[in-house]
mmCIF file of C-alpha atoms in Angstrom:
data_model
loop_
_atom_site.group_PDB
_atom_site.id
_atom_site.type_symbol
_atom_site.label_atom_id
_atom_site.label_comp_id
_atom_site.label_asym_id
_atom_site.label_seq_id
_atom_site.Cartn_x
_atom_site.Cartn_y
_atom_site.Cartn_z
ATOM 1 C CA MET A 1 -11.298 14.071 14.682
ATOM 2 C CA ILE A 2 -10.709 10.727 13.116
ATOM 3 C CA LEU A 3 -7.418 8.854 13.125
ATOM 4 C CA GLU A 4 -6.782 6.456 10.261
ATOM 5 C CA LEU A 5 -3.876 3.947 10.326
ATOM 6 C CA ASP A 6 -2.340 1.664 7.728
ATOM 7 C CA CYS A 7 -0.050 -0.646 9.729
ATOM 8 C CA GLY A 8 2.286 -2.347 7.220
ATOM 9 C CA ASN A 9 5.243 -4.660 7.822
ATOM 10 C CA SER A 10 7.777 -1.918 7.785
ATOM 11 C CA PHE A 11 5.912 1.412 8.342
ATOM 12 C CA ILE A 12 2.688 2.862 9.747
ATOM 13 C CA LYS A 13 1.068 5.380 7.535
ATOM 14 C CA TRP A 14 -1.338 7.667 9.408
ATOM 15 C CA ARG A 15 -3.593 10.621 8.840
ATOM 16 C CA VAL A 16 -5.995 12.694 11.032
ATOM 17 C CA LEU A 17 -9.321 13.905 9.447
ATOM 18 C CA ASP A 18 -11.693 16.555 10.639
ATOM 19 C CA ALA A 19 -14.724 14.644 11.508
ATOM 20 C CA GLY A 20 -17.082 17.217 9.923
ATOM 21 C CA THR A 21 -15.323 18.024 6.686
ATOM 22 C CA LEU A 22 -13.184 14.943 6.295
ATOM 23 C CA LEU A 23 -10.241 17.242 5.382
ATOM 24 C CA ILE A 24 -6.745 16.011 6.374
ATOM 25 C CA VAL A 25 -5.407 18.059 9.315
ATOM 26 C CA GLY A 26 -2.245 15.894 9.760
ATOM 27 C CA GLU A 27 -0.452 12.978 8.237
ATOM 28 C CA GLY A 28 2.799 11.069 8.182
ATOM 29 C CA VAL A 29 4.697 7.797 7.922
ATOM 30 C CA VAL A 30 6.575 6.331 10.880
ATOM 31 C CA ASP A 31 8.564 3.193 11.708
ATOM 32 C CA SER A 32 7.391 2.476 15.193
ATOM 33 C CA ASP A 33 4.350 2.741 17.603
ATOM 34 C CA PHE A 34 6.347 5.247 19.694
ATOM 35 C CA ALA A 35 6.983 7.499 16.688
ATOM 36 C CA LEU A 36 3.380 7.391 15.793
ATOM 37 C CA LEU A 37 2.433 8.557 19.258
ATOM 38 C CA GLN A 38 4.945 11.341 19.284
ATOM 39 C CA GLY A 39 3.730 12.544 15.823
ATOM 40 C CA LEU A 40 0.138 12.646 16.974
ATOM 41 C CA LYS A 41 0.945 14.476 20.166
ATOM 42 C CA ALA A 42 2.812 17.092 18.232
ATOM 43 C CA LEU A 43 -0.417 18.002 16.320
ATOM 44 C CA LYS A 44 -1.902 21.274 17.698
ATOM 45 C CA GLY A 45 -5.458 20.999 18.802
ATOM 46 C CA LEU A 46 -5.677 17.256 18.494
ATOM 47 C CA SER A 47 -9.004 15.873 19.721
ATOM 48 C CA LEU A 48 -9.500 12.340 18.617
ATOM 49 C CA ARG A 49 -12.992 10.775 18.832
ATOM 50 C CA PHE A 50 -12.502 7.750 16.621
ATOM 51 C CA CYS A 51 -9.822 5.537 15.123
ATOM 52 C CA ARG A 52 -9.989 2.987 12.380
ATOM 53 C CA LEU A 53 -7.125 0.959 11.281
ATOM 54 C CA VAL A 54 -5.974 -1.908 9.003
ATOM 55 C CA SER A 55 -3.017 -3.994 10.008
ATOM 56 C CA VAL A 56 -0.973 -6.789 8.455
ATOM 57 C CA ARG A 57 0.933 -7.223 11.696
ATOM 58 C CA THR A 58 0.498 -10.084 14.189
ATOM 59 C CA ALA A 59 -2.519 -9.950 16.458
ATOM 60 C CA GLU A 60 -0.247 -9.275 19.454
ATOM 61 C CA GLU A 61 1.538 -6.353 17.736
ATOM 62 C CA THR A 62 -1.775 -4.877 16.590
ATOM 63 C CA GLY A 63 -3.254 -5.316 20.134
ATOM 64 C CA GLU A 64 -0.290 -3.471 21.751
ATOM 65 C CA LEU A 65 -0.766 -0.612 19.366
ATOM 66 C CA ILE A 66 -4.452 -0.328 20.112
ATOM 67 C CA ALA A 67 -3.834 -0.424 23.833
ATOM 68 C CA SER A 68 -1.321 2.396 23.380
ATOM 69 C CA LEU A 69 -3.765 4.497 21.406
ATOM 70 C CA LYS A 70 -6.479 3.962 23.947
ATOM 71 C CA GLY A 71 -4.252 4.747 26.754
ATOM 72 C CA ALA A 72 -2.771 7.952 25.245
ATOM 73 C CA PHE A 73 -5.976 9.367 23.652
ATOM 74 C CA ASN A 74 -8.951 7.519 25.188
ATOM 75 C CA VAL A 75 -10.128 6.851 21.644
ATOM 76 C CA SER A 76 -12.420 4.226 20.323
ATOM 77 C CA VAL A 77 -10.718 1.843 17.863
ATOM 78 C CA VAL A 78 -12.254 -0.170 15.072
ATOM 79 C CA CYS A 79 -10.116 -2.731 12.975
ATOM 80 C CA ALA A 80 -10.805 -3.800 9.391
ATOM 81 C CA ALA A 81 -11.496 -7.568 9.323
ATOM 82 C CA PRO A 82 -11.365 -10.040 6.509
ATOM 83 C CA ALA A 83 -14.664 -10.726 4.549
ATOM 84 C CA ARG A 84 -15.955 -12.953 1.786
ATOM 85 C CA GLU A 85 -17.795 -10.047 0.253
ATOM 86 C CA MET A 86 -18.136 -6.361 0.855
ATOM 87 C CA SER A 87 -19.347 -3.343 -1.078
ATOM 88 C CA GLY A 88 -19.913 -5.329 -4.242
ATOM 89 C CA VAL A 89 -16.447 -7.009 -4.227
ATOM 90 C CA ARG A 90 -16.191 -10.708 -3.822
ATOM 91 C CA ASN A 91 -12.952 -11.939 -2.333
ATOM 92 C CA GLY A 92 -11.261 -14.446 -4.827
ATOM 93 C CA TYR A 93 -9.004 -16.306 -2.376
ATOM 94 C CA GLU A 94 -9.808 -19.973 -1.588
ATOM 95 C CA GLU A 95 -9.325 -19.061 2.017
ATOM 96 C CA PHE A 96 -10.582 -15.462 2.035
ATOM 97 C CA GLU A 97 -9.262 -14.589 5.511
ATOM 98 C CA ARG A 98 -5.687 -15.148 4.170
ATOM 99 C CA LEU A 99 -5.737 -12.304 1.679
ATOM 100 C CA GLY A 100 -3.826 -9.345 3.017
ATOM 101 C CA LEU A 101 -6.178 -6.797 4.516
ATOM 102 C CA ASP A 102 -4.288 -3.981 2.875
ATOM 103 C CA ARG A 103 -4.860 -5.596 -0.522
ATOM 104 C CA TRP A 104 -8.490 -6.194 0.268
ATOM 105 C CA LEU A 105 -9.074 -2.520 1.288
ATOM 106 C CA ALA A 106 -7.196 -1.241 -1.831
ATOM 107 C CA MET A 107 -9.416 -3.386 -4.042
ATOM 108 C CA LEU A 108 -12.572 -2.122 -2.266
ATOM 109 C CA GLY A 109 -11.358 1.464 -2.829
ATOM 110 C CA GLY A 110 -10.376 0.819 -6.477
ATOM 111 C CA PHE A 111 -13.650 -0.843 -7.427
ATOM 112 C CA HIS A 112 -15.553 1.968 -5.722
ATOM 113 C CA LEU A 113 -13.645 4.704 -7.666
ATOM 114 C CA ALA A 114 -13.667 2.835 -10.962
ATOM 115 C CA ALA A 115 -17.240 1.761 -10.802
ATOM 116 C CA GLY A 116 -16.125 -1.260 -12.894
ATOM 117 C CA ALA A 117 -13.186 -3.463 -13.799
ATOM 118 C CA CYS A 118 -9.882 -2.380 -12.213
ATOM 119 C CA LEU A 119 -6.220 -3.471 -11.911
ATOM 120 C CA VAL A 120 -4.832 -2.334 -8.510
ATOM 121 C CA LEU A 121 -1.001 -2.125 -8.214
ATOM 122 C CA ASP A 122 0.477 -1.404 -4.871
ATOM 123 C CA PHE A 123 4.194 -0.551 -4.526
ATOM 124 C CA GLY A 124 5.470 -1.034 -0.961
ATOM 125 C CA THR A 125 8.003 -3.314 0.623
ATOM 126 C CA ALA A 126 6.414 -5.882 -1.590
ATOM 127 C CA VAL A 127 4.529 -5.225 -4.839
ATOM 128 C CA THR A 128 0.985 -6.550 -5.274
ATOM 129 C CA ALA A 129 -1.367 -6.754 -8.262
ATOM 130 C CA ASP A 130 -5.000 -7.611 -8.068
ATOM 131 C CA PHE A 131 -7.577 -7.943 -10.686
ATOM 132 C CA VAL A 132 -11.335 -7.046 -10.031
ATOM 133 C CA ALA A 133 -13.758 -7.690 -12.818
ATOM 134 C CA GLY A 134 -16.660 -5.388 -13.644
ATOM 135 C CA ASP A 135 -19.066 -7.497 -11.636
ATOM 136 C CA GLY A 136 -16.886 -7.228 -8.567
ATOM 137 C CA GLU A 137 -15.329 -10.740 -8.821
ATOM 138 C CA HIS A 138 -11.769 -10.654 -7.560
ATOM 139 C CA LEU A 139 -9.872 -12.867 -10.096
ATOM 140 C CA GLY A 140 -6.738 -13.109 -7.947
ATOM 141 C CA GLY A 141 -3.391 -11.418 -8.030
ATOM 142 C CA PHE A 142 0.399 -11.585 -7.760
ATOM 143 C CA ILE A 143 3.004 -10.660 -5.116
ATOM 144 C CA CYS A 144 6.640 -9.890 -5.889
ATOM 145 C CA PRO A 145 9.476 -8.223 -4.073
ATOM 146 C CA GLY A 146 9.426 -4.351 -4.206
ATOM 147 C CA MET A 147 12.351 -2.013 -4.563
ATOM 148 C CA PRO A 148 13.320 -2.187 -0.926
ATOM 149 C CA LEU A 149 13.409 -6.008 -0.841
ATOM 150 C CA MET A 150 15.251 -6.385 -4.140
ATOM 151 C CA ARG A 151 17.849 -3.778 -3.092
ATOM 152 C CA ASN A 152 18.332 -5.226 0.363
ATOM 153 C CA GLN A 153 18.726 -8.806 -0.922
ATOM 154 C CA LEU A 154 21.526 -7.688 -3.272
ATOM 155 C CA ARG A 155 23.140 -5.692 -0.533
ATOM 156 C CA THR A 156 22.873 -8.689 1.908
ATOM 157 C CA HIS A 157 24.051 -11.455 -0.402
ATOM 158 C CA THR A 158 26.588 -9.613 -2.454
ATOM 159 C CA ARG A 159 29.605 -8.352 -0.414
ATOM 160 C CA LYS A 160 30.779 -5.693 -2.843
ATOM 161 C CA ILE A 161 27.406 -3.960 -3.124
ATOM 162 C CA ARG A 162 27.528 -1.224 -0.583
ATOM 163 C CA TYR A 163 25.859 2.195 -1.021
ATOM 164 C CA GLY A 164 23.509 4.573 0.749
ATOM 165 C CA ASP A 165 19.986 5.839 -0.014
ATOM 166 C CA VAL A 166 21.155 9.160 -1.513
ATOM 167 C CA ALA A 167 23.318 7.299 -4.040
ATOM 168 C CA ALA A 168 20.325 5.017 -4.778
ATOM 169 C CA GLU A 169 18.094 8.036 -5.483
ATOM 170 C CA GLN A 170 20.684 9.650 -7.772
ATOM 171 C CA ALA A 171 21.079 6.471 -9.680
ATOM 172 C CA LEU A 172 17.508 6.551 -10.757
ATOM 173 C CA GLU A 173 17.913 9.876 -12.627
ATOM 174 C CA SER A 174 18.489 7.814 -15.744
ATOM 175 C CA LEU A 175 17.793 4.223 -16.996
ATOM 176 C CA ALA A 176 20.907 3.993 -19.163
ATOM 177 C CA PRO A 177 23.071 0.960 -18.534
ATOM 178 C CA GLY A 178 24.790 1.476 -15.215
ATOM 179 C CA ARG A 179 28.498 2.506 -15.205
ATOM 180 C CA THR A 180 28.791 2.041 -11.444
ATOM 181 C CA THR A 181 27.506 -0.748 -9.138
ATOM 182 C CA VAL A 182 24.791 1.461 -7.547
ATOM 183 C CA GLU A 183 23.457 2.470 -11.025
ATOM 184 C CA ALA A 184 23.500 -1.040 -12.235
ATOM 185 C CA VAL A 185 21.599 -2.405 -9.238
ATOM 186 C CA GLU A 186 19.056 0.369 -8.834
ATOM 187 C CA ARG A 187 18.259 0.653 -12.560
ATOM 188 C CA GLY A 188 18.149 -3.108 -12.910
ATOM 189 C CA CYS A 189 15.701 -3.401 -10.009
ATOM 190 C CA LEU A 190 13.471 -0.570 -11.486
ATOM 191 C CA LEU A 191 13.395 -2.290 -14.918
ATOM 192 C CA MET A 192 12.225 -5.409 -13.337
ATOM 193 C CA LEU A 193 9.433 -3.554 -11.548
ATOM 194 C CA GLN A 194 8.450 -1.803 -14.693
ATOM 195 C CA GLY A 195 8.433 -5.089 -16.582
ATOM 196 C CA PHE A 196 6.210 -6.589 -13.945
ATOM 197 C CA VAL A 197 3.719 -3.775 -14.368
ATOM 198 C CA LEU A 198 3.654 -4.135 -18.154
ATOM 199 C CA THR A 199 3.015 -7.811 -17.694
ATOM 200 C CA GLN A 200 0.031 -7.071 -15.525
ATOM 201 C CA MET A 201 -1.253 -4.645 -18.066
ATOM 202 C CA GLU A 202 -1.117 -7.201 -20.786
ATOM 203 C CA LEU A 203 -3.025 -9.736 -18.650
ATOM 204 C CA ALA A 204 -5.746 -7.054 -17.734
ATOM 205 C CA ARG A 205 -6.117 -6.348 -21.477
ATOM 206 C CA SER A 206 -6.609 -10.021 -22.209
ATOM 207 C CA TYR A 207 -9.568 -9.939 -19.791
ATOM 208 C CA TRP A 208 -11.234 -6.717 -20.433
ATOM 209 C CA GLY A 209 -9.665 -5.122 -23.523
ATOM 210 C CA GLU A 210 -9.278 -1.445 -22.780
ATOM 211 C CA GLU A 211 -12.391 -1.263 -20.410
ATOM 212 C CA PHE A 212 -10.573 -1.111 -17.069
ATOM 213 C CA VAL A 213 -9.045 1.353 -14.751
ATOM 214 C CA VAL A 214 -5.494 1.017 -13.471
ATOM 215 C CA PHE A 215 -4.622 2.284 -9.921
ATOM 216 C CA LEU A 216 -1.159 2.858 -8.613
ATOM 217 C CA THR A 217 -0.631 3.224 -4.907
ATOM 218 C CA GLY A 218 2.083 2.787 -2.340
ATOM 219 C CA GLY A 219 5.309 4.628 -1.649
ATOM 220 C CA ASP A 220 7.087 3.653 -4.901
ATOM 221 C CA ALA A 221 4.154 4.183 -7.246
ATOM 222 C CA ALA A 222 5.912 7.193 -8.837
ATOM 223 C CA LEU A 223 8.676 4.968 -10.053
ATOM 224 C CA VAL A 224 6.418 3.189 -12.526
ATOM 225 C CA SER A 225 3.891 5.798 -13.366
ATOM 226 C CA GLY A 226 5.807 6.693 -16.597
ATOM 227 C CA VAL A 227 5.054 3.284 -18.084
ATOM 228 C CA VAL A 228 1.391 3.470 -17.442
ATOM 229 C CA PRO A 229 0.460 7.141 -18.205
ATOM 230 C CA GLN A 230 -3.296 6.241 -18.179
ATOM 231 C CA ALA A 231 -3.142 5.031 -14.584
ATOM 232 C CA ARG A 232 -4.664 6.922 -11.682
ATOM 233 C CA VAL A 233 -2.154 7.446 -8.847
ATOM 234 C CA VAL A 234 -4.093 7.332 -5.535
ATOM 235 C CA PRO A 235 -1.678 7.338 -2.651
ATOM 236 C CA ASP A 236 -4.349 6.828 -0.141
ATOM 237 C CA LEU A 237 -6.312 4.076 -1.830
ATOM 238 C CA VAL A 238 -6.158 1.777 1.238
ATOM 239 C CA PHE A 239 -7.766 4.513 3.324
ATOM 240 C CA VAL A 240 -10.592 4.790 0.802
ATOM 241 C CA GLY A 241 -11.336 1.108 1.348
ATOM 242 C CA LEU A 242 -10.819 1.419 5.096
ATOM 243 C CA ALA A 243 -13.624 4.062 5.305
ATOM 244 C CA MET A 244 -15.873 1.627 3.437
ATOM 245 C CA ALA A 245 -14.938 -1.347 5.648
ATOM 246 C CA CYS A 246 -15.107 0.613 8.908
ATOM 247 C CA PRO A 247 -17.867 3.294 8.698
ATOM 248 C CA LEU A 248 -18.182 5.426 11.737
ATOM 249 C CA SER A 249 -21.902 6.142 11.492
#
């Protein structure tokens, strides 16, 4: 079995694949190394042979996780690393090693699936947009706060804004002007996010007309899918790139 990990700033997304069929036999999202180990140990018939991961955490934090995995499962671990060029995609950052590895892998996966120009939009704690031309040249991208960051900043810096996650979810059932604080905040943040997406679409069209593929990935991708109905929602786009960057054969 193959363990794949996407270690973000806030959460670890994991899945276990059957090595022969590459079918998913288990998956989840956790908020700590301990929760990851517990989730894996709960899988019946778990027999890990390989592990590949991408991490945007510090080297020390990533090293601790790798040590825990090796200790618990005696598994071989391979980590994705920065690259100037891979699988036909050329990193567009002036210092290529400073581009977030999760963004890099999502671009590899998007370019592979599109077989041409693509716009990759990732909706996590932060939101990222990256433009990859038809010849594989990464033209650069943008980073802005995602829904969790926008929401938490307002909660932190505005004393009267206090509400829970359930209320936040209910507030997004409509985008009419809010008649409560939670409605006003949640709907305002979502409209900002949707506006960001539409701006990226306009820029992509200025580059390539209509000859490009849009990919939506990340936990909050569903929140914006309605404004880009032509987009392909690929929740595991980072894992597509991870398999390309860390082949096991």
